[in-house]
Coordinates of C-alpha atoms in Angstrom, one line a residue:
M259 CA -30.5 26.3 -28.6
A260 CA -31.9 23.0 -26.9
T261 CA -31.7 22.8 -23.2
V262 CA -31.6 19.7 -20.9
P263 CA -35.0 19.0 -19.3
S264 CA -35.1 19.8 -15.6
H265 CA -37.6 17.0 -14.9
P266 CA -36.4 14.8 -11.9
A267 CA -36.6 11.7 -14.1
F268 CA -33.5 12.9 -16.0
A269 CA -31.4 13.4 -12.7
P270 CA -30.3 9.8 -12.4
T271 CA -29.2 9.7 -16.0
L272 CA -27.2 12.9 -15.7
A273 CA -25.7 11.7 -12.4
T274 CA -24.7 8.4 -13.9
R275 CA -23.2 10.1 -16.9
G276 CA -21.2 12.4 -14.6
R277 CA -19.9 9.4 -12.7
L278 CA -18.9 7.6 -15.8
N279 CA -17.1 10.6 -17.1
G280 CA -15.2 10.9 -13.8
V281 CA -14.1 7.2 -14.0
L282 CA -13.1 7.6 -17.6
F283 CA -11.2 10.8 -16.7
V284 CA -9.3 9.0 -14.0
A285 CA -8.6 6.1 -16.3
L286 CA -7.1 8.3 -18.9
F287 CA -5.1 10.1 -16.4
A288 CA -3.9 6.8 -15.1
L289 CA -2.9 5.7 -18.6
A290 CA -0.7 8.7 -19.0
V291 CA 0.8 8.0 -15.5
T292 CA 1.5 4.4 -16.5
Q293 CA 3.4 5.7 -19.6
L294 CA 5.3 8.1 -17.5
A295 CA 6.3 5.5 -15.0
G296 CA 7.5 3.3 -17.8
L297 CA 10.2 5.8 -18.8
P298 CA 13.7 4.5 -17.9
A299 CA 14.6 7.4 -15.7
I300 CA 11.7 6.6 -13.5
A301 CA 11.4 2.8 -13.9
N302 CA 15.2 2.3 -13.1
L303 CA 14.5 3.9 -9.7
G304 CA 12.0 1.1 -8.8
I305 CA 9.2 3.8 -8.6
S306 CA 5.9 2.1 -9.4
P307 CA 3.0 3.6 -11.4
L308 CA 1.0 3.7 -8.1
I309 CA 3.5 6.2 -6.6
V310 CA 3.6 8.3 -9.8
G311 CA -0.2 8.3 -9.8
I312 CA -0.7 9.7 -6.4
V313 CA 1.9 12.4 -6.9
A314 CA 0.5 13.4 -10.3
G315 CA -3.0 13.3 -9.0
A316 CA -2.2 15.5 -6.1
L317 CA -0.5 18.0 -8.3
Y318 CA -3.5 18.1 -10.6
G319 CA -6.0 18.2 -7.7
N320 CA -4.3 21.1 -6.1
A321 CA -3.4 23.2 -9.2
L322 CA -6.3 22.4 -11.5
R323 CA -9.0 21.0 -9.4
H324 CA -11.6 23.4 -10.9
G325 CA -10.9 22.1 -14.4
V326 CA -13.4 19.3 -14.2
P327 CA -17.2 19.5 -13.8
D328 CA -18.6 18.9 -10.3
S329 CA -20.6 16.0 -11.5
W330 CA -17.4 14.0 -12.2
A331 CA -16.5 14.0 -8.5
A332 CA -18.7 10.9 -7.9
G333 CA -16.6 9.0 -10.5
I334 CA -13.3 10.1 -9.0
N335 CA -14.6 9.0 -5.5
F336 CA -15.7 5.7 -6.9
S337 CA -12.2 5.1 -8.3
A338 CA -10.6 6.0 -4.9
R339 CA -13.0 3.8 -3.0
Q340 CA -15.0 0.9 -4.6
L341 CA -12.5 0.3 -7.4
L342 CA -9.7 0.3 -4.8
R343 CA -11.3 -2.5 -2.8
I344 CA -11.7 -4.6 -5.9
A345 CA -8.1 -4.0 -6.9
V346 CA -6.8 -4.9 -3.5
A347 CA -8.7 -8.2 -3.6
F348 CA -7.2 -9.1 -7.0
F349 CA -3.7 -8.4 -5.6
G350 CA -4.1 -12.0 -4.1
L351 CA -3.3 -13.5 -7.5
R352 CA 0.3 -12.4 -7.0
V353 CA 0.8 -14.7 -4.0
S354 CA 0.7 -18.5 -3.8
L355 CA 1.2 -20.8 -0.8
Q356 CA 3.7 -22.8 -2.6
E357 CA 6.1 -19.8 -2.9
I358 CA 5.7 -19.1 0.8
A359 CA 6.5 -22.7 1.6
E360 CA 9.8 -22.4 -0.3
V361 CA 11.4 -20.2 2.4
G362 CA 9.9 -22.3 5.2
W363 CA 9.6 -21.2 8.8
S364 CA 12.6 -18.8 8.7
G365 CA 10.9 -16.7 6.1
L366 CA 7.5 -16.8 7.9
T367 CA 9.1 -15.9 11.2
V368 CA 11.1 -13.0 9.9
S369 CA 8.0 -11.6 8.2
L370 CA 5.7 -12.1 11.2
L371 CA 8.2 -10.5 13.7
I372 CA 9.0 -7.5 11.5
V373 CA 5.3 -6.9 10.6
V374 CA 4.1 -7.0 14.2
S375 CA 7.0 -5.0 15.7
T376 CA 6.9 -2.3 13.0
L377 CA 3.2 -1.8 13.4
L378 CA 3.5 -1.5 17.3
I379 CA 6.4 0.8 17.1
G380 CA 4.8 2.9 14.5
L381 CA 1.5 3.2 16.4
W382 CA 3.3 4.1 19.6
C383 CA 5.7 6.6 18.1
G384 CA 3.1 8.2 15.9
M385 CA 0.2 8.5 18.4
K386 CA 2.1 8.8 21.8
L387 CA 5.4 10.3 20.8
L388 CA 4.5 12.6 17.8
K389 CA 0.9 13.1 18.6
L390 CA -0.4 12.0 15.2
D391 CA -4.1 11.0 14.7
R392 CA -4.7 7.3 14.8
D393 CA -5.4 7.0 11.1
T394 CA -2.2 8.7 9.9
A395 CA 0.0 6.7 12.4
L396 CA -1.7 3.4 11.4
L397 CA -1.4 4.1 7.6
T398 CA 2.3 5.1 8.0
A399 CA 3.0 2.0 10.1
A400 CA 1.1 -0.3 7.7
G401 CA 3.0 1.0 4.6
S402 CA 6.4 0.4 6.4
A403 CA 5.4 -2.9 7.9
I404 CA 3.6 -4.8 5.2
C405 CA 3.7 -3.8 1.5
G406 CA 4.2 -0.1 0.9
A407 CA 1.5 1.8 -1.0
A408 CA -0.8 -1.3 -1.5
A409 CA -1.0 -1.7 2.4
V410 CA -1.7 2.0 2.7
L411 CA -4.5 1.6 0.2
A412 CA -6.0 -1.4 1.9
F413 CA -6.0 0.2 5.3
E414 CA -7.3 3.6 3.9
S415 CA -10.2 1.7 2.4
A416 CA -11.0 -0.2 5.6
L417 CA -10.5 3.0 7.9
R418 CA -12.3 5.3 5.4
S419 CA -9.8 7.9 6.3
A420 CA -9.2 11.3 4.7
P421 CA -7.3 11.2 1.4
H422 CA -4.5 13.4 2.6
K423 CA -3.7 10.9 5.3
S424 CA -3.0 8.3 2.8
A425 CA -0.9 10.7 0.8
M426 CA 1.3 11.4 3.9
A427 CA 1.8 7.7 4.5
V428 CA 2.6 7.0 0.8
G429 CA 5.1 9.9 0.8
S430 CA 6.9 8.2 3.7
V431 CA 6.9 4.9 1.9
V432 CA 8.3 6.5 -1.2
L433 CA 11.1 8.4 0.6
F434 CA 12.4 5.7 2.9
G435 CA 11.7 2.8 0.6
T436 CA 13.7 4.4 -2.2
L437 CA 16.6 5.1 0.2
S438 CA 16.5 1.5 1.4
M439 CA 16.5 0.1 -2.1
F440 CA 19.8 1.9 -2.8
L441 CA 21.6 1.9 0.6
Y442 CA 20.8 -1.7 1.7
P443 CA 22.5 -3.6 -1.1
L444 CA 25.4 -1.1 -1.0
A445 CA 25.9 -1.8 2.7
I446 CA 25.6 -5.6 2.2
N447 CA 28.0 -5.7 -0.7
A448 CA 30.5 -3.6 1.2
G449 CA 30.3 -5.9 4.3
W450 CA 28.9 -3.4 6.6
I451 CA 25.8 -5.5 7.0
P452 CA 27.3 -9.1 7.6
L453 CA 24.8 -11.4 5.8
D454 CA 25.1 -14.4 3.5
T455 CA 22.9 -14.9 0.5
L456 CA 20.0 -16.4 2.5
G457 CA 20.3 -13.7 5.2
A458 CA 20.4 -11.0 2.6
G459 CA 17.2 -12.4 1.0
L460 CA 15.5 -12.6 4.4
F461 CA 16.6 -9.1 5.4
L462 CA 15.7 -7.3 2.1
G463 CA 12.3 -9.2 1.8
G464 CA 11.5 -8.5 5.4
T465 CA 12.4 -4.7 5.6
V466 CA 12.1 -3.0 2.2
H467 CA 8.8 -1.4 1.7
E468 CA 7.5 -2.0 -1.9
V469 CA 7.5 -5.2 -3.9
A470 CA 9.3 -3.5 -6.8
Q471 CA 11.8 -1.9 -4.3
V472 CA 12.6 -5.4 -2.9
V473 CA 13.3 -6.8 -6.4
G474 CA 15.4 -3.7 -7.3
A475 CA 17.5 -4.0 -4.1
A476 CA 18.0 -7.8 -4.1
S477 CA 18.9 -7.8 -7.8
N478 CA 22.1 -6.0 -6.8
I479 CA 23.1 -8.9 -4.6
S480 CA 22.4 -12.1 -6.6
S481 CA 19.6 -13.9 -8.5
E482 CA 19.3 -16.3 -5.4
A483 CA 18.9 -13.5 -3.0
T484 CA 16.3 -11.9 -5.3
H485 CA 14.3 -15.1 -5.3
I486 CA 14.4 -15.5 -1.5
A487 CA 13.7 -11.8 -0.9
T488 CA 10.6 -11.8 -3.2
I489 CA 9.1 -14.8 -1.5
V490 CA 9.7 -13.3 1.9
K491 CA 8.0 -10.0 0.7
M492 CA 5.0 -11.9 -0.5
T493 CA 4.7 -13.6 2.8
R494 CA 4.5 -10.1 4.4
V495 CA 1.7 -9.3 1.8
M496 CA -0.1 -12.4 3.0
L497 CA -0.1 -11.1 6.5
L498 CA -2.2 -8.1 5.3
V499 CA -5.5 -9.9 5.9
P500 CA -5.0 -11.0 9.5
V501 CA -3.5 -7.7 10.4
L502 CA -6.6 -5.9 9.0
L503 CA -8.8 -8.1 11.1
V504 CA -6.8 -7.7 14.3
V505 CA -6.7 -4.0 13.9
G506 CA -10.5 -4.0 13.3
V507 CA -11.0 -5.8 16.6
W508 CA -8.7 -3.3 18.4
I509 CA -10.4 -0.3 17.0
S510 CA -13.9 -1.7 17.9
R511 CA -12.7 -2.3 21.5
S512 CA -11.1 1.2 21.8
R513 CA -14.3 2.8 20.6
K514 CA -16.3 0.9 23.3
A515 CA -13.8 2.0 25.9
G516 CA -13.9 5.6 24.7
Q517 CA -10.2 5.6 23.9
V518 CA -10.2 5.8 20.1
H519 CA -8.7 8.6 18.1
G520 CA -10.2 9.3 14.7
N521 CA -13.3 7.9 13.1
G522 CA -13.7 5.2 15.8
R523 CA -14.5 2.3 13.5
I524 CA -13.1 0.3 10.8
A525 CA -15.2 -1.0 7.9
M526 CA -15.6 -4.9 7.5
P527 CA -12.8 -5.6 5.0
W528 CA -14.7 -7.9 2.7
F529 CA -12.1 -7.2 0.0
A530 CA -9.5 -8.9 2.3
F531 CA -11.5 -12.1 2.1
G532 CA -11.5 -11.8 -1.6
F533 CA -7.7 -11.4 -1.4
L534 CA -7.4 -14.6 0.6
A535 CA -9.8 -16.4 -1.8
L536 CA -7.7 -15.5 -4.9
V537 CA -4.5 -16.5 -3.1
L538 CA -6.1 -20.0 -2.8
V539 CA -7.2 -20.0 -6.4
N540 CA -3.6 -19.0 -7.4
S541 CA -2.2 -21.8 -5.2
L542 CA -4.4 -24.3 -6.9
Q543 CA -2.9 -23.4 -10.3
V544 CA -6.2 -23.8 -12.1
L545 CA -5.9 -20.6 -14.1
P546 CA -3.5 -20.3 -17.1
S547 CA -0.4 -18.4 -16.4
G548 CA -1.1 -16.0 -19.3
L549 CA -4.6 -15.1 -17.8
I550 CA -3.0 -14.4 -14.4
Q551 CA -0.4 -12.1 -16.0
T552 CA -3.2 -10.2 -17.8
V553 CA -5.2 -9.9 -14.7
N554 CA -2.3 -8.7 -12.7
S555 CA -1.5 -6.1 -15.3
L556 CA -5.2 -4.9 -15.2
D557 CA -5.0 -4.9 -11.4
T558 CA -1.9 -2.8 -11.4
F559 CA -3.7 -0.3 -13.7
A560 CA -6.7 -0.3 -11.4
L561 CA -4.6 0.4 -8.4
T562 CA -2.9 3.2 -10.3
M563 CA -6.4 4.6 -11.0
A564 CA -7.2 4.4 -7.3
M565 CA -3.9 6.1 -6.2
T566 CA -4.5 8.8 -8.9
A567 CA -8.0 9.5 -7.6
L568 CA -6.8 9.7 -4.1
G569 CA -4.2 12.2 -5.2
M570 CA -6.9 14.2 -6.8
E571 CA -8.8 14.3 -3.5
T572 CA -5.8 15.3 -1.5
R573 CA -5.2 18.9 -0.5
L574 CA -1.6 20.0 0.3
S575 CA -2.9 22.4 3.0
Q576 CA -4.0 19.3 5.0
I577 CA -0.8 17.5 4.5
R578 CA 1.3 20.5 5.8
Q579 CA -0.5 20.2 9.2
A580 CA 1.1 16.8 10.0
G581 CA 3.5 16.3 7.2
P582 CA 6.8 16.6 9.3
R583 CA 5.4 14.4 12.1
A584 CA 4.4 11.7 9.6
L585 CA 7.8 11.8 8.0
A586 CA 9.4 11.6 11.5
T587 CA 7.3 8.5 12.2
G588 CA 8.5 7.0 8.9
A589 CA 12.1 7.8 9.7
I590 CA 11.9 6.1 13.2
L591 CA 10.4 3.1 11.5
N592 CA 13.1 3.0 8.9
L593 CA 15.7 3.0 11.6
W594 CA 14.0 0.2 13.3
L595 CA 13.8 -1.8 10.1
V596 CA 17.6 -1.5 9.7
G597 CA 18.6 -2.3 13.2
G598 CA 15.7 -4.4 14.4
G599 CA 15.3 -6.1 11.0
L600 CA 19.0 -7.1 11.1
A601 CA 18.7 -8.4 14.6
I602 CA 15.7 -10.4 13.8
T603 CA 17.3 -11.8 10.6
L604 CA 20.4 -12.9 12.4
G605 CA 18.4 -14.4 15.3
V606 CA 16.0 -16.3 13.0
Q607 CA 19.0 -17.7 10.9
K608 CA 20.7 -18.9 14.1
L609 CA 17.4 -20.4 15.4
F610 CA 16.6 -22.4 12.2
G611 CA 20.2 -23.1 11.3

């Protein structure tokens, strides 16, 4: 029986083959996840393939993690890191400056106030009140404040935090985002939350976690509210880049002052600049709409691969250590998004008439 030569010259080839096999394995897994997420029972709940991916990946990673060769680990890690950064950058093709201008200063003000306040409250409650580490608190706050799982992915990539911390933050986003998607429109339609169509759009776009959840919630109000809510939500997505840069400066200064908790640094988020560049490209309308739709579909698949790979690298034993505290942080933030988000929405409506 032939044996593989052990000469060092063959090592790079074998390593490359193992990495490619790992990426292909994640891709096939993500393809199955995408089909699963497309089932009506799951799709009607507004649960995106990204969420299904991290859950399925975590189940596989904990139950059958010895079922793949060790050489594939590099490919799984590539999907959870490098591919993730590329996919987050291409998320910029979903946003345009023209859409953001449609809701004017009222939409921008709501988005800015909610994002900043939610981040500050999440960091304070997580780190000071519930004694979470910096990365877990920041990931949970970013997921609630900006754009759900996509924000968690972007911050995870910049912070280079452990996979289980991202899993906890995504778990919080899934739970409270899903609850919001069902309860907010119910409360608005019942008159418990006194908002007109514009107010409902501003409130839902400014407070619901995931883009898909925003659309799902607002569609139960009206088509006009859905349009406003989607634009406000994408305004929050646009704030991802400046928030990443500000957080990077804060962490750098905390490290110099010896006050940092966690890794002590944030990687330069070059993918964030790619995100901004693609927002500008989309705003210039130089690309065919069909091409943009195709790229967005491929980008969603790449993000699903990244989430699946993160799930595979997650260990439930690590989640159990801080799980209840991370959920408690998410619960506090959700209460703030209801009460504080409503107050901000009404105040902004009054301010801008």
